[in-house]
mmCIF file of C-alpha atoms in Angstrom:
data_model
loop_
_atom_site.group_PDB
_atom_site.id
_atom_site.type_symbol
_atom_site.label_atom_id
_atom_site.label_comp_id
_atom_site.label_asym_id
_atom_site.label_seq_id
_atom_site.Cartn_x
_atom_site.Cartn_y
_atom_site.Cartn_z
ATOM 1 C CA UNK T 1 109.467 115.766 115.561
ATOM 2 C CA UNK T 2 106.451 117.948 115.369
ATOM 3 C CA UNK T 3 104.702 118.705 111.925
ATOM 4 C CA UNK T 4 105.350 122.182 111.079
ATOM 5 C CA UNK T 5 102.027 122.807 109.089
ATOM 6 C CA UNK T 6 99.002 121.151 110.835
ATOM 7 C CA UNK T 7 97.414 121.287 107.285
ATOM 8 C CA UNK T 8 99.776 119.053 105.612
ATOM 9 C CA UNK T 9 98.474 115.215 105.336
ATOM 10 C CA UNK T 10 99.440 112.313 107.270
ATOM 11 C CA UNK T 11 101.694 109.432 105.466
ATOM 12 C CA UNK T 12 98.512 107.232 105.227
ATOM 13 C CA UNK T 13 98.909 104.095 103.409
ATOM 14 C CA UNK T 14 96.738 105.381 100.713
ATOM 15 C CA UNK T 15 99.058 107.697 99.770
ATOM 16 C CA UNK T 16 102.334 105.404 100.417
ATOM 17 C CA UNK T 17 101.364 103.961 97.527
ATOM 18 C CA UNK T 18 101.130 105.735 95.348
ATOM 19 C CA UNK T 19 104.323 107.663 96.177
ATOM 20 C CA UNK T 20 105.885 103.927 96.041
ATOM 21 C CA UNK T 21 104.115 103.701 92.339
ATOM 22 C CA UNK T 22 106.494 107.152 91.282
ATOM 23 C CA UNK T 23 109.388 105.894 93.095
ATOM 24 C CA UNK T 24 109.038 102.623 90.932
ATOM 25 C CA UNK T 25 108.102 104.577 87.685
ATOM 26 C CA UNK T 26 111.121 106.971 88.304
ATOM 27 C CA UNK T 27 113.817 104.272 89.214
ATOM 28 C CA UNK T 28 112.740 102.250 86.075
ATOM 29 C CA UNK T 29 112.669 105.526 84.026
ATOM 30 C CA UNK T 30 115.539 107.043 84.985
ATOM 31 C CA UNK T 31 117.807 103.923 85.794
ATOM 32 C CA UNK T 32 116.384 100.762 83.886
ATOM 33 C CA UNK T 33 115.752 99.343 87.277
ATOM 34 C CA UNK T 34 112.862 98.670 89.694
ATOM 35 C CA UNK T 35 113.714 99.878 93.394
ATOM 36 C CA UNK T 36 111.861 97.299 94.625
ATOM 37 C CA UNK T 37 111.160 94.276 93.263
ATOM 38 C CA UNK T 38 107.273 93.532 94.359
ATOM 39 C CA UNK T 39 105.184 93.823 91.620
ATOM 40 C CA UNK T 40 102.385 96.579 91.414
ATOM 41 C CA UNK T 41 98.566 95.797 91.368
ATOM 42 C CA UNK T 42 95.721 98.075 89.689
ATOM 43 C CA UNK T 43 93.558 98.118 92.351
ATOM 44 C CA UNK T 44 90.172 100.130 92.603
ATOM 45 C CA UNK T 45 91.842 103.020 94.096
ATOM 46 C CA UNK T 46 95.232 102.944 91.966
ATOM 47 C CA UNK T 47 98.490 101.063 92.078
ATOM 48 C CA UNK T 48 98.955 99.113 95.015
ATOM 49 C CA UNK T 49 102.064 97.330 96.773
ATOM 50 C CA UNK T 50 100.440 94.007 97.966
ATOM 51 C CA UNK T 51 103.074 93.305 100.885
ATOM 52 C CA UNK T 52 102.778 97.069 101.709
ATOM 53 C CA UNK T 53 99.165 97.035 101.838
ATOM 54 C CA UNK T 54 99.166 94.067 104.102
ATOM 55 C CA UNK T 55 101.952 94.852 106.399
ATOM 56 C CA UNK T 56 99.707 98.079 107.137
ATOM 57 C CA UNK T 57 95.919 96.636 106.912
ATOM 58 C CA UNK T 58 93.837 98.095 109.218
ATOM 59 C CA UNK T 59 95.998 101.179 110.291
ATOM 60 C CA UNK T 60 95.636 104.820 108.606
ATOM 61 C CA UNK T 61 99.083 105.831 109.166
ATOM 62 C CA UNK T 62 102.003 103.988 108.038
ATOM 63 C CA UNK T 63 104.552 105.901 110.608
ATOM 64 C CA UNK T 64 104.202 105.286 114.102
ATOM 65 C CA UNK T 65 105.080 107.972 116.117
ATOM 66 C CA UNK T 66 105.149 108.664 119.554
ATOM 67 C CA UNK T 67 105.344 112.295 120.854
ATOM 68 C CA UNK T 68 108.113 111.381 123.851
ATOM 69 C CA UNK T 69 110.338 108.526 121.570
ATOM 70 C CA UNK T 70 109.940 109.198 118.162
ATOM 71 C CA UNK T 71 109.554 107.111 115.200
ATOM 72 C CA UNK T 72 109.304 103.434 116.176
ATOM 73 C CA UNK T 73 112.484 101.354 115.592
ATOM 74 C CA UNK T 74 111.227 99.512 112.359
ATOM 75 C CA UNK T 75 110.364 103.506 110.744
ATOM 76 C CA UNK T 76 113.885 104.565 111.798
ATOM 77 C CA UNK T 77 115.757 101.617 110.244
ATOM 78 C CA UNK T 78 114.387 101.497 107.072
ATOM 79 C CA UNK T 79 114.625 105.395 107.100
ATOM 80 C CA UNK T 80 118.579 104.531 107.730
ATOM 81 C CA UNK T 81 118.824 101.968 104.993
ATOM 82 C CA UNK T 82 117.235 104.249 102.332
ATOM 83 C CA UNK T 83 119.491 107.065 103.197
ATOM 84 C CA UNK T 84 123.142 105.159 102.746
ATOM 85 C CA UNK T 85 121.707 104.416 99.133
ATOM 86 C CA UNK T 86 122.356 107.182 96.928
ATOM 87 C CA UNK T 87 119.733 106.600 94.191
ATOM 88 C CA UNK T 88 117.392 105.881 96.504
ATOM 89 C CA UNK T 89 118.146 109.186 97.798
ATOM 90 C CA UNK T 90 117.892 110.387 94.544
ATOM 91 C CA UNK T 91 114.621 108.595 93.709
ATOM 92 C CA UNK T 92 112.194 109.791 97.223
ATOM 93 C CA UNK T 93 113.624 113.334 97.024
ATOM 94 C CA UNK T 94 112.551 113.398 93.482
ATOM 95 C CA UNK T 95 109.111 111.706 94.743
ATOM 96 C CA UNK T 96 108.654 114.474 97.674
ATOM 97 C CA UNK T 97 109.390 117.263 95.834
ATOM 98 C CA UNK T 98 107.164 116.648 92.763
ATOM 99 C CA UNK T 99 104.231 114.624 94.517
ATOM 100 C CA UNK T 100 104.850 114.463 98.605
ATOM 101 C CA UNK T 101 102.370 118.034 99.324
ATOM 102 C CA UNK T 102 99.696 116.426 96.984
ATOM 103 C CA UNK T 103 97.308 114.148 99.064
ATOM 104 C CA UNK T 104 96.055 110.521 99.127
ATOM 105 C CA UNK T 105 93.281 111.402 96.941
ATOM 106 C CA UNK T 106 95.067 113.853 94.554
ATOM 107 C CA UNK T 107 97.516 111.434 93.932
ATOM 108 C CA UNK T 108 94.720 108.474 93.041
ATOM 109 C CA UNK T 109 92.726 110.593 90.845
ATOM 110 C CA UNK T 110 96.130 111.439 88.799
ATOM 111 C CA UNK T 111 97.344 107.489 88.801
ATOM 112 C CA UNK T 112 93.701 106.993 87.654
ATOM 113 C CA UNK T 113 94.537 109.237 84.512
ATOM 114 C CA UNK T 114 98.009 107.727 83.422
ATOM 115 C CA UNK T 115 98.286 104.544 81.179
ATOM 116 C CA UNK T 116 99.812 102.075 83.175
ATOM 117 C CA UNK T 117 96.687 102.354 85.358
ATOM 118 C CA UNK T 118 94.361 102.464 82.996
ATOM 119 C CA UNK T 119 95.333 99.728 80.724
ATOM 120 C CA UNK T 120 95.737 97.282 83.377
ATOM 121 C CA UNK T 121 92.627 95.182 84.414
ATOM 122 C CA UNK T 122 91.734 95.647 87.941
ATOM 123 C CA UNK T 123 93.794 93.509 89.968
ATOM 124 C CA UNK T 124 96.173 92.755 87.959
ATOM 125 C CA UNK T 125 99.715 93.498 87.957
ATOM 126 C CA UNK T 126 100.733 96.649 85.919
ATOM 127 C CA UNK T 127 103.537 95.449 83.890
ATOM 128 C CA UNK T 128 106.773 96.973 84.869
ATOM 129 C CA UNK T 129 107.991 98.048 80.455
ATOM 130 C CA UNK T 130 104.124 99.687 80.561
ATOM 131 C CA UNK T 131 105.452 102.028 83.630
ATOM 132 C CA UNK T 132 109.111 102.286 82.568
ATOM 133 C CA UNK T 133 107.685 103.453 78.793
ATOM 134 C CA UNK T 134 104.942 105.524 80.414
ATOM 135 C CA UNK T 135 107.511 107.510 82.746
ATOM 136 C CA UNK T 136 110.263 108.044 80.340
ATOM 137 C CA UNK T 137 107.826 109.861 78.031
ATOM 138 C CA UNK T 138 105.423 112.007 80.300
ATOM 139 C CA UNK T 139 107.265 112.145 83.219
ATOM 140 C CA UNK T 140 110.577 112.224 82.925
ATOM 141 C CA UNK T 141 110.873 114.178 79.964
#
C-alpha cells in the first residue's frame, strides 16, 4: 500500500483524535450510542482519547507500516473488527468523507470552535449529552 497523493497527511495521533471525537459525536447523534465507551478529555489542543493518546505517546504516526509487510498485525485486526460492524462502517466512512482530507491542525482549530469543546474546562471530560445535543443540531442536520 503506497499513498497515492504524497500531499495528503499522515494518520498522526493528533488527528486520530479528533476523527475519534466525530466518530463519537456521529454514533451518539445518529444512533443514541457512544462507539466507544472511553470518555473524551478537552485538552489544550482539542478532544482527546486518554487510552489512545497513551497507547501512542511518543510516536507521530498511529499506523505502522512497513513497505515489504504491510500494516502491522495489531493495525490489520482492528481494521478487521471495524469492518464486520456495519455502523461502524457507517460511522468512519461518514468520518472520512466529511473530515479525513482535512489535517491535524484543521481539524483542532474547528473542535476549538464547537461547544462541546469550548464549554468544557481544560482537562476535563466533555460530557457525552453536550456532544450528542451539539451533533444532532449542527452536524447532523
Amino acid at each position: 500500500m503506497i499513498k497515492e497523493d504524497e500531499n495528503i497527511e499522515e494518520l498522526t495521533q493528533m488527528k486520530a483524535m479528533k476523527l475519534l471525537y466525530y466518530a463519537q459525536g456521529i454514533s451518539l447523534a445518529a444512533y443514541d450510542k457512544p462507539l466507544f465507551d472511553d470518555d473524551i478529555l478537552a485538552w489544550k489542543y482539542g478532544p482527546v482519547v486518554r487510552s489512545v493518546h497513551d497507547k501512542y505517546y511518543g510516536q507521530r504516526s498511529i499506523v505502522q507500516y512497513n513497505q515489504d509487510l504491510g500494516m502491522d498485525e495489531d493495525s490489520r485486526n482492528d481494521y478487521k473488527e471495524l469492518n464486520s460492524n456495519e455502523e461502524f462502517n457507517i460511522i468512519l466512512n461518514t468520518v472520512q468523507e466529511f473530515y479525513g482530507d482535512k489535517s491535524a491542525i484543521d481539524l483542532m482549530n474547528m473542535t476549538h470552535k464547537e461547544t462541546p469543546w469550548m464549554s468544557t474546562h481544560q482537562n476535563d471530560v466533555i460530557d457525552t449529552d453536550l456532544i450528542r445535543s451539539y451533533f444532532k443540531e449542527h452536524v447532523l442536520e
